[in-house]
Amino acid sequence: SQVLAVLGRTMAETIGGLYYMPTIRADAFVCSSMTPEAGEPRLFINVQQFEQSLPVECEDGDSARPTSFTISSDRRRELLPYWVCRLTHAMSENASHFARGGSLEGIYDDAIRQRLCSAIGEVPVGT
């Protein structure tokens, strides 16, 4: 949810669900935009990618069916910029829908870059 806060979006309008699958090719299997049969496009995030890079702490029982997870605080500085880029790229797969909710420029958008720098404790360049 911290990535969504940086992007200025809500969970309900952006995330459709979590899934658990070995990652073979990072871009295609880390996060994808899909449109459920009855609904608007949403992003689906592969939780196993987090486990493979070891920054995640699964919650709510069965790690094969995570319903929520927390990023280790010592890894946020590294992972937030990556996930801002991944989610922005995945949203561009359905740009006509996701553009209604805000910028699709990711870290190239001044407001998003300011929020990202604030979240990871850095001073934005040029300030």
PDB file of C-alpha atoms in Angstrom:
ATOM      1  CA  SER A   1       0.000   0.000   0.000  1.00  0.00           C
ATOM      2  CA  GLN A   2       2.994   2.326   0.413  1.00  0.00           C
ATOM      3  CA  VAL A   3       3.708   2.051  -3.321  1.00  0.00           C
ATOM      4  CA  LEU A   4       0.108   3.016  -4.041  1.00  0.00           C
ATOM      5  CA  ALA A   5       0.436   5.987  -1.685  1.00  0.00           C
ATOM      6  CA  VAL A   6       3.506   7.114  -3.633  1.00  0.00           C
ATOM      7  CA  LEU A   7       1.538   6.742  -6.878  1.00  0.00           C
ATOM      8  CA  GLY A   8      -1.449   8.579  -5.370  1.00  0.00           C
ATOM      9  CA  ARG A   9      -3.857   5.670  -5.936  1.00  0.00           C
ATOM     10  CA  THR A  10      -6.100   3.524  -3.781  1.00  0.00           C
ATOM     11  CA  MET A  11      -5.911  -0.231  -3.319  1.00  0.00           C
ATOM     12  CA  ALA A  12      -9.516  -0.729  -4.468  1.00  0.00           C
ATOM     13  CA  GLU A  13      -9.034   1.055  -7.801  1.00  0.00           C
ATOM     14  CA  THR A  14      -5.665  -0.538  -8.556  1.00  0.00           C
ATOM     15  CA  ILE A  15      -5.055  -4.009  -7.105  1.00  0.00           C
ATOM     16  CA  GLY A  16      -7.142  -6.977  -8.193  1.00  0.00           C
ATOM     17  CA  GLY A  17      -5.305  -9.642  -6.245  1.00  0.00           C
ATOM     18  CA  LEU A  18      -2.174 -11.486  -5.310  1.00  0.00           C
ATOM     19  CA  TYR A  19      -0.962 -14.727  -6.835  1.00  0.00           C
ATOM     20  CA  TYR A  20       1.828 -17.172  -6.172  1.00  0.00           C
ATOM     21  CA  MET A  21       3.890 -18.409  -9.119  1.00  0.00           C
ATOM     22  CA  PRO A  22       7.627 -18.938  -9.794  1.00  0.00           C
ATOM     23  CA  THR A  23       9.017 -16.002 -11.746  1.00  0.00           C
ATOM     24  CA  ILE A  24      10.624 -16.926 -15.023  1.00  0.00           C
ATOM     25  CA  ARG A  25      10.661 -13.545 -16.719  1.00  0.00           C
ATOM     26  CA  ALA A  26      10.520 -10.585 -14.374  1.00  0.00           C
ATOM     27  CA  ASP A  27       8.363  -8.174 -16.364  1.00  0.00           C
ATOM     28  CA  ALA A  28       5.641 -10.616 -17.323  1.00  0.00           C
ATOM     29  CA  PHE A  29       5.278 -12.491 -14.054  1.00  0.00           C
ATOM     30  CA  VAL A  30       5.987  -9.914 -11.339  1.00  0.00           C
ATOM     31  CA  CYS A  31       2.961  -7.720 -11.919  1.00  0.00           C
ATOM     32  CA  SER A  32       0.413  -7.702 -14.708  1.00  0.00           C
ATOM     33  CA  SER A  33      -2.700  -5.819 -15.647  1.00  0.00           C
ATOM     34  CA  MET A  34      -5.703  -8.052 -16.273  1.00  0.00           C
ATOM     35  CA  THR A  35      -9.383  -7.442 -16.752  1.00  0.00           C
ATOM     36  CA  PRO A  36     -11.667  -9.809 -14.845  1.00  0.00           C
ATOM     37  CA  GLU A  37     -14.674 -11.122 -16.772  1.00  0.00           C
ATOM     38  CA  ALA A  38     -16.989  -8.663 -15.052  1.00  0.00           C
ATOM     39  CA  GLY A  39     -15.077  -5.587 -14.081  1.00  0.00           C
ATOM     40  CA  GLU A  40     -12.466  -2.959 -14.652  1.00  0.00           C
ATOM     41  CA  PRO A  41      -8.745  -3.681 -15.274  1.00  0.00           C
ATOM     42  CA  ARG A  42      -6.734  -4.284 -12.101  1.00  0.00           C
ATOM     43  CA  LEU A  43      -3.148  -5.179 -11.291  1.00  0.00           C
ATOM     44  CA  PHE A  44      -2.281  -8.664 -10.068  1.00  0.00           C
ATOM     45  CA  ILE A  45       0.956  -9.055  -8.103  1.00  0.00           C
ATOM     46  CA  ASN A  46       3.089 -12.180  -7.761  1.00  0.00           C
ATOM     47  CA  VAL A  47       3.974 -12.623  -4.085  1.00  0.00           C
ATOM     48  CA  GLN A  48       6.532 -15.337  -4.793  1.00  0.00           C
ATOM     49  CA  GLN A  49       8.729 -12.701  -6.428  1.00  0.00           C
ATOM     50  CA  PHE A  50       8.975 -11.048  -3.037  1.00  0.00           C
ATOM     51  CA  GLU A  51       9.865 -14.333  -1.356  1.00  0.00           C
ATOM     52  CA  GLN A  52      12.502 -15.062  -3.993  1.00  0.00           C
ATOM     53  CA  SER A  53      14.203 -11.747  -3.213  1.00  0.00           C
ATOM     54  CA  LEU A  54      13.683 -12.338   0.543  1.00  0.00           C
ATOM     55  CA  PRO A  55      12.146  -9.027   1.636  1.00  0.00           C
ATOM     56  CA  VAL A  56       8.622 -10.256   2.439  1.00  0.00           C
ATOM     57  CA  GLU A  57       7.040 -11.405   5.671  1.00  0.00           C
ATOM     58  CA  CYS A  58       3.848 -13.362   4.817  1.00  0.00           C
ATOM     59  CA  GLU A  59       0.878 -12.933   7.130  1.00  0.00           C
ATOM     60  CA  ASP A  60      -2.425 -14.700   7.611  1.00  0.00           C
ATOM     61  CA  GLY A  61      -1.285 -18.315   7.517  1.00  0.00           C
ATOM     62  CA  ASP A  62      -0.532 -20.326   4.407  1.00  0.00           C
ATOM     63  CA  SER A  63       2.387 -18.855   2.476  1.00  0.00           C
ATOM     64  CA  ALA A  64       1.131 -20.600  -0.678  1.00  0.00           C
ATOM     65  CA  ARG A  65      -2.032 -18.454  -0.514  1.00  0.00           C
ATOM     66  CA  PRO A  66      -0.989 -15.118   0.917  1.00  0.00           C
ATOM     67  CA  THR A  67      -3.742 -12.590   1.505  1.00  0.00           C
ATOM     68  CA  SER A  68      -1.436  -9.838   2.671  1.00  0.00           C
ATOM     69  CA  PHE A  69       2.251  -9.320   3.264  1.00  0.00           C
ATOM     70  CA  THR A  70       4.677  -6.795   4.681  1.00  0.00           C
ATOM     71  CA  ILE A  71       7.945  -5.618   3.164  1.00  0.00           C
ATOM     72  CA  SER A  72      10.828  -5.714   5.631  1.00  0.00           C
ATOM     73  CA  SER A  73      11.576  -2.143   6.674  1.00  0.00           C
ATOM     74  CA  ASP A  74      15.281  -2.477   5.835  1.00  0.00           C
ATOM     75  CA  ARG A  75      14.408  -3.252   2.185  1.00  0.00           C
ATOM     76  CA  ARG A  76      11.901  -0.446   1.465  1.00  0.00           C
ATOM     77  CA  ARG A  77      14.524   1.987   0.162  1.00  0.00           C
ATOM     78  CA  GLU A  78      15.535  -0.577  -2.453  1.00  0.00           C
ATOM     79  CA  LEU A  79      12.089  -1.921  -3.313  1.00  0.00           C
ATOM     80  CA  LEU A  80       9.847   1.160  -3.439  1.00  0.00           C
ATOM     81  CA  PRO A  81      11.504   2.654  -6.551  1.00  0.00           C
ATOM     82  CA  TYR A  82      11.407  -0.765  -8.258  1.00  0.00           C
ATOM     83  CA  TRP A  83       7.707  -1.277  -7.501  1.00  0.00           C
ATOM     84  CA  VAL A  84       6.740   2.256  -8.492  1.00  0.00           C
ATOM     85  CA  CYS A  85       8.262   1.485 -11.893  1.00  0.00           C
ATOM     86  CA  ARG A  86       6.710  -2.016 -12.120  1.00  0.00           C
ATOM     87  CA  LEU A  87       3.201  -0.863 -11.228  1.00  0.00           C
ATOM     88  CA  THR A  88       3.435   2.122 -13.557  1.00  0.00           C
ATOM     89  CA  HIS A  89       4.537  -0.159 -16.396  1.00  0.00           C
ATOM     90  CA  ALA A  90       1.746  -2.661 -15.678  1.00  0.00           C
ATOM     91  CA  MET A  91      -0.838   0.148 -15.551  1.00  0.00           C
ATOM     92  CA  SER A  92       0.327   1.307 -18.987  1.00  0.00           C
ATOM     93  CA  GLU A  93      -0.888  -2.064 -20.354  1.00  0.00           C
ATOM     94  CA  ASN A  94      -4.425  -0.664 -19.827  1.00  0.00           C
ATOM     95  CA  ALA A  95      -3.536   3.010 -20.090  1.00  0.00           C
ATOM     96  CA  SER A  96      -7.000   4.166 -21.148  1.00  0.00           C
ATOM     97  CA  HIS A  97      -8.414   2.864 -17.859  1.00  0.00           C
ATOM     98  CA  PHE A  98      -5.601   3.673 -15.419  1.00  0.00           C
ATOM     99  CA  ALA A  99      -4.927   7.162 -16.822  1.00  0.00           C
ATOM    100  CA  ARG A 100      -8.293   8.223 -15.381  1.00  0.00           C
ATOM    101  CA  GLY A 101      -6.871   7.691 -11.872  1.00  0.00           C
ATOM    102  CA  GLY A 102      -3.735   9.796 -12.286  1.00  0.00           C
ATOM    103  CA  SER A 103      -0.355  10.008 -13.921  1.00  0.00           C
ATOM    104  CA  LEU A 104       1.216   7.037 -15.680  1.00  0.00           C
ATOM    105  CA  GLU A 105       4.622   8.739 -15.766  1.00  0.00           C
ATOM    106  CA  GLY A 106       5.902   7.008 -12.616  1.00  0.00           C
ATOM    107  CA  ILE A 107       9.108   8.488 -11.246  1.00  0.00           C
ATOM    108  CA  TYR A 108       9.160  11.042 -14.079  1.00  0.00           C
ATOM    109  CA  ASP A 109       6.100  12.731 -12.564  1.00  0.00           C
ATOM    110  CA  ASP A 110       7.226  15.445 -10.102  1.00  0.00           C
ATOM    111  CA  ALA A 111       4.555  14.713  -7.477  1.00  0.00           C
ATOM    112  CA  ILE A 112       5.229  10.959  -7.565  1.00  0.00           C
ATOM    113  CA  ARG A 113       8.996  11.506  -7.349  1.00  0.00           C
ATOM    114  CA  GLN A 114       8.506  13.846  -4.352  1.00  0.00           C
ATOM    115  CA  ARG A 115       6.352  11.258  -2.527  1.00  0.00           C
ATOM    116  CA  LEU A 116       8.821   8.467  -3.356  1.00  0.00           C
ATOM    117  CA  CYS A 117      11.786  10.443  -2.041  1.00  0.00           C
ATOM    118  CA  SER A 118       9.855  11.278   1.106  1.00  0.00           C
ATOM    119  CA  ALA A 119       8.920   7.611   1.625  1.00  0.00           C
ATOM    120  CA  ILE A 120      12.524   6.394   1.336  1.00  0.00           C
ATOM    121  CA  GLY A 121      14.051   9.322   3.210  1.00  0.00           C
ATOM    122  CA  GLU A 122      15.884  11.027   0.367  1.00  0.00           C
ATOM    123  CA  VAL A 123      15.926  14.663  -0.657  1.00  0.00           C
ATOM    124  CA  PRO A 124      14.650  15.036  -4.245  1.00  0.00           C
ATOM    125  CA  VAL A 125      17.203  16.330  -6.754  1.00  0.00           C
ATOM    126  CA  GLY A 126      16.749  20.033  -7.427  1.00  0.00           C
ATOM    127  CA  THR A 127      15.329  20.948  -4.011  1.00  0.00           C
TER     128      THR A 127
END
